[in-house]
Amino acid sequence: MKSTLHTLTALLIVGLYFLLTAAKPGESQHVPTRCECQKSNSAVRGPFSDYKVSLAGTGCPRVEIMMQKKGQDEKKCLKRLGRPRRKQS
């Protein structure tokens, strides 16, 4: 009886070890809980170093376009002037 209990305990420990060491850390993704653009500009001039387009989702109901000018850390938000296309029948 004791040897069976020791065997089961050893198997449980070995199985738990393999389960914990084989698990890979999951990747996370930042999901904003509100819109990032509080104020939008109709136009932004100058050379840009980066841009980001955030699609509408559960945190924000609108598409947001953010531009970053070269040499600046501040991002400017652009108004979305285009209208969504209708499906062609």
PDB file of C-alpha atoms in Angstrom:
ATOM      1  CA  MET A   1       0.000   0.000   0.000  1.00  0.00           C
ATOM      2  CA  LYS A   2       2.838   2.386   0.892  1.00  0.00           C
ATOM      3  CA  SER A   3       4.712   1.656  -2.332  1.00  0.00           C
ATOM      4  CA  THR A   4       1.581   2.377  -4.399  1.00  0.00           C
ATOM      5  CA  LEU A   5       1.086   5.689  -2.584  1.00  0.00           C
ATOM      6  CA  HIS A   6       4.749   6.636  -3.140  1.00  0.00           C
ATOM      7  CA  THR A   7       4.515   5.652  -6.818  1.00  0.00           C
ATOM      8  CA  LEU A   8       1.366   7.746  -7.364  1.00  0.00           C
ATOM      9  CA  THR A   9       2.938  10.716  -5.580  1.00  0.00           C
ATOM     10  CA  ALA A  10       6.106  10.435  -7.668  1.00  0.00           C
ATOM     11  CA  LEU A  11       4.082  10.192 -10.911  1.00  0.00           C
ATOM     12  CA  LEU A  12       2.016  13.198  -9.884  1.00  0.00           C
ATOM     13  CA  ILE A  13       5.145  15.251  -9.155  1.00  0.00           C
ATOM     14  CA  VAL A  14       6.820  14.254 -12.443  1.00  0.00           C
ATOM     15  CA  GLY A  15       3.639  14.951 -14.425  1.00  0.00           C
ATOM     16  CA  LEU A  16       3.204  18.339 -12.759  1.00  0.00           C
ATOM     17  CA  TYR A  17       6.856  19.183 -13.463  1.00  0.00           C
ATOM     18  CA  PHE A  18       6.451  18.426 -17.179  1.00  0.00           C
ATOM     19  CA  LEU A  19       3.197  20.348 -17.331  1.00  0.00           C
ATOM     20  CA  LEU A  20       4.704  23.444 -15.749  1.00  0.00           C
ATOM     21  CA  THR A  21       7.965  23.424 -17.697  1.00  0.00           C
ATOM     22  CA  ALA A  22       6.332  22.701 -21.058  1.00  0.00           C
ATOM     23  CA  ALA A  23       3.860  25.593 -20.778  1.00  0.00           C
ATOM     24  CA  LYS A  24       4.970  28.628 -22.759  1.00  0.00           C
ATOM     25  CA  PRO A  25       4.162  32.158 -21.613  1.00  0.00           C
ATOM     26  CA  GLY A  26       1.269  33.637 -23.548  1.00  0.00           C
ATOM     27  CA  GLU A  27       1.541  36.771 -25.617  1.00  0.00           C
ATOM     28  CA  SER A  28      -0.525  39.710 -24.519  1.00  0.00           C
ATOM     29  CA  GLN A  29      -1.997  42.505 -26.551  1.00  0.00           C
ATOM     30  CA  HIS A  30      -2.898  45.979 -25.330  1.00  0.00           C
ATOM     31  CA  VAL A  31      -6.621  46.550 -25.686  1.00  0.00           C
ATOM     32  CA  PRO A  32      -7.615  50.143 -24.973  1.00  0.00           C
ATOM     33  CA  THR A  33     -10.687  50.571 -22.789  1.00  0.00           C
ATOM     34  CA  ARG A  34     -11.570  53.941 -24.340  1.00  0.00           C
ATOM     35  CA  CYS A  35     -10.799  55.984 -27.435  1.00  0.00           C
ATOM     36  CA  GLU A  36      -7.209  57.269 -27.607  1.00  0.00           C
ATOM     37  CA  CYS A  37      -8.090  60.389 -29.623  1.00  0.00           C
ATOM     38  CA  GLN A  38      -9.992  62.967 -27.626  1.00  0.00           C
ATOM     39  CA  LYS A  39      -9.414  65.770 -30.171  1.00  0.00           C
ATOM     40  CA  SER A  40      -8.896  65.224 -33.913  1.00  0.00           C
ATOM     41  CA  ASN A  41      -7.334  67.505 -36.540  1.00  0.00           C
ATOM     42  CA  SER A  42      -8.580  67.770 -40.110  1.00  0.00           C
ATOM     43  CA  ALA A  43      -4.988  67.914 -41.445  1.00  0.00           C
ATOM     44  CA  VAL A  44      -1.441  67.451 -40.185  1.00  0.00           C
ATOM     45  CA  ARG A  45       1.556  68.770 -42.153  1.00  0.00           C
ATOM     46  CA  GLY A  46       5.150  67.711 -42.182  1.00  0.00           C
ATOM     47  CA  PRO A  47       7.235  64.580 -42.576  1.00  0.00           C
ATOM     48  CA  PHE A  48       5.960  61.646 -40.507  1.00  0.00           C
ATOM     49  CA  SER A  49       7.982  59.015 -38.703  1.00  0.00           C
ATOM     50  CA  ASP A  50       5.121  56.713 -37.699  1.00  0.00           C
ATOM     51  CA  TYR A  51       1.390  56.203 -37.945  1.00  0.00           C
ATOM     52  CA  LYS A  52      -1.166  53.945 -36.288  1.00  0.00           C
ATOM     53  CA  VAL A  53      -4.706  52.995 -37.274  1.00  0.00           C
ATOM     54  CA  SER A  54      -6.949  51.674 -34.508  1.00  0.00           C
ATOM     55  CA  LEU A  55     -10.060  49.903 -35.713  1.00  0.00           C
ATOM     56  CA  ALA A  56     -13.409  50.280 -33.991  1.00  0.00           C
ATOM     57  CA  GLY A  57     -13.909  47.790 -31.197  1.00  0.00           C
ATOM     58  CA  THR A  58     -15.494  47.259 -27.819  1.00  0.00           C
ATOM     59  CA  GLY A  59     -13.481  50.047 -26.159  1.00  0.00           C
ATOM     60  CA  CYS A  60     -13.968  52.665 -28.890  1.00  0.00           C
ATOM     61  CA  PRO A  61     -16.772  52.743 -31.477  1.00  0.00           C
ATOM     62  CA  ARG A  62     -14.788  54.677 -34.112  1.00  0.00           C
ATOM     63  CA  VAL A  63     -11.729  54.186 -36.324  1.00  0.00           C
ATOM     64  CA  GLU A  64      -8.811  56.341 -35.145  1.00  0.00           C
ATOM     65  CA  ILE A  65      -5.806  57.487 -37.192  1.00  0.00           C
ATOM     66  CA  MET A  66      -2.749  58.749 -35.273  1.00  0.00           C
ATOM     67  CA  MET A  67       0.317  60.334 -36.925  1.00  0.00           C
ATOM     68  CA  GLN A  68       3.703  61.082 -35.351  1.00  0.00           C
ATOM     69  CA  LYS A  69       5.931  63.774 -36.858  1.00  0.00           C
ATOM     70  CA  LYS A  70       9.671  63.231 -37.243  1.00  0.00           C
ATOM     71  CA  GLY A  71      11.616  64.427 -34.215  1.00  0.00           C
ATOM     72  CA  GLN A  72       8.534  64.667 -31.960  1.00  0.00           C
ATOM     73  CA  ASP A  73       7.096  62.255 -29.428  1.00  0.00           C
ATOM     74  CA  GLU A  74       3.577  63.688 -29.566  1.00  0.00           C
ATOM     75  CA  LYS A  75       1.015  61.924 -31.743  1.00  0.00           C
ATOM     76  CA  LYS A  76      -1.651  63.884 -33.600  1.00  0.00           C
ATOM     77  CA  CYS A  77      -5.054  62.399 -34.355  1.00  0.00           C
ATOM     78  CA  LEU A  78      -6.644  62.878 -37.771  1.00  0.00           C
ATOM     79  CA  LYS A  79     -10.328  63.123 -38.537  1.00  0.00           C
ATOM     80  CA  ARG A  80     -11.618  60.362 -40.724  1.00  0.00           C
ATOM     81  CA  LEU A  81     -13.089  62.305 -43.638  1.00  0.00           C
ATOM     82  CA  GLY A  82     -13.922  59.410 -45.925  1.00  0.00           C
ATOM     83  CA  ARG A  83     -17.196  57.578 -45.742  1.00  0.00           C
ATOM     84  CA  PRO A  84     -17.479  53.801 -45.532  1.00  0.00           C
ATOM     85  CA  ARG A  85     -18.181  52.173 -48.880  1.00  0.00           C
ATOM     86  CA  ARG A  86     -21.387  50.321 -49.444  1.00  0.00           C
ATOM     87  CA  LYS A  87     -21.277  46.778 -50.716  1.00  0.00           C
ATOM     88  CA  GLN A  88     -21.681  46.537 -54.465  1.00  0.00           C
ATOM     89  CA  SER A  89     -24.499  44.199 -55.475  1.00  0.00           C
TER      90      SER A  89
END
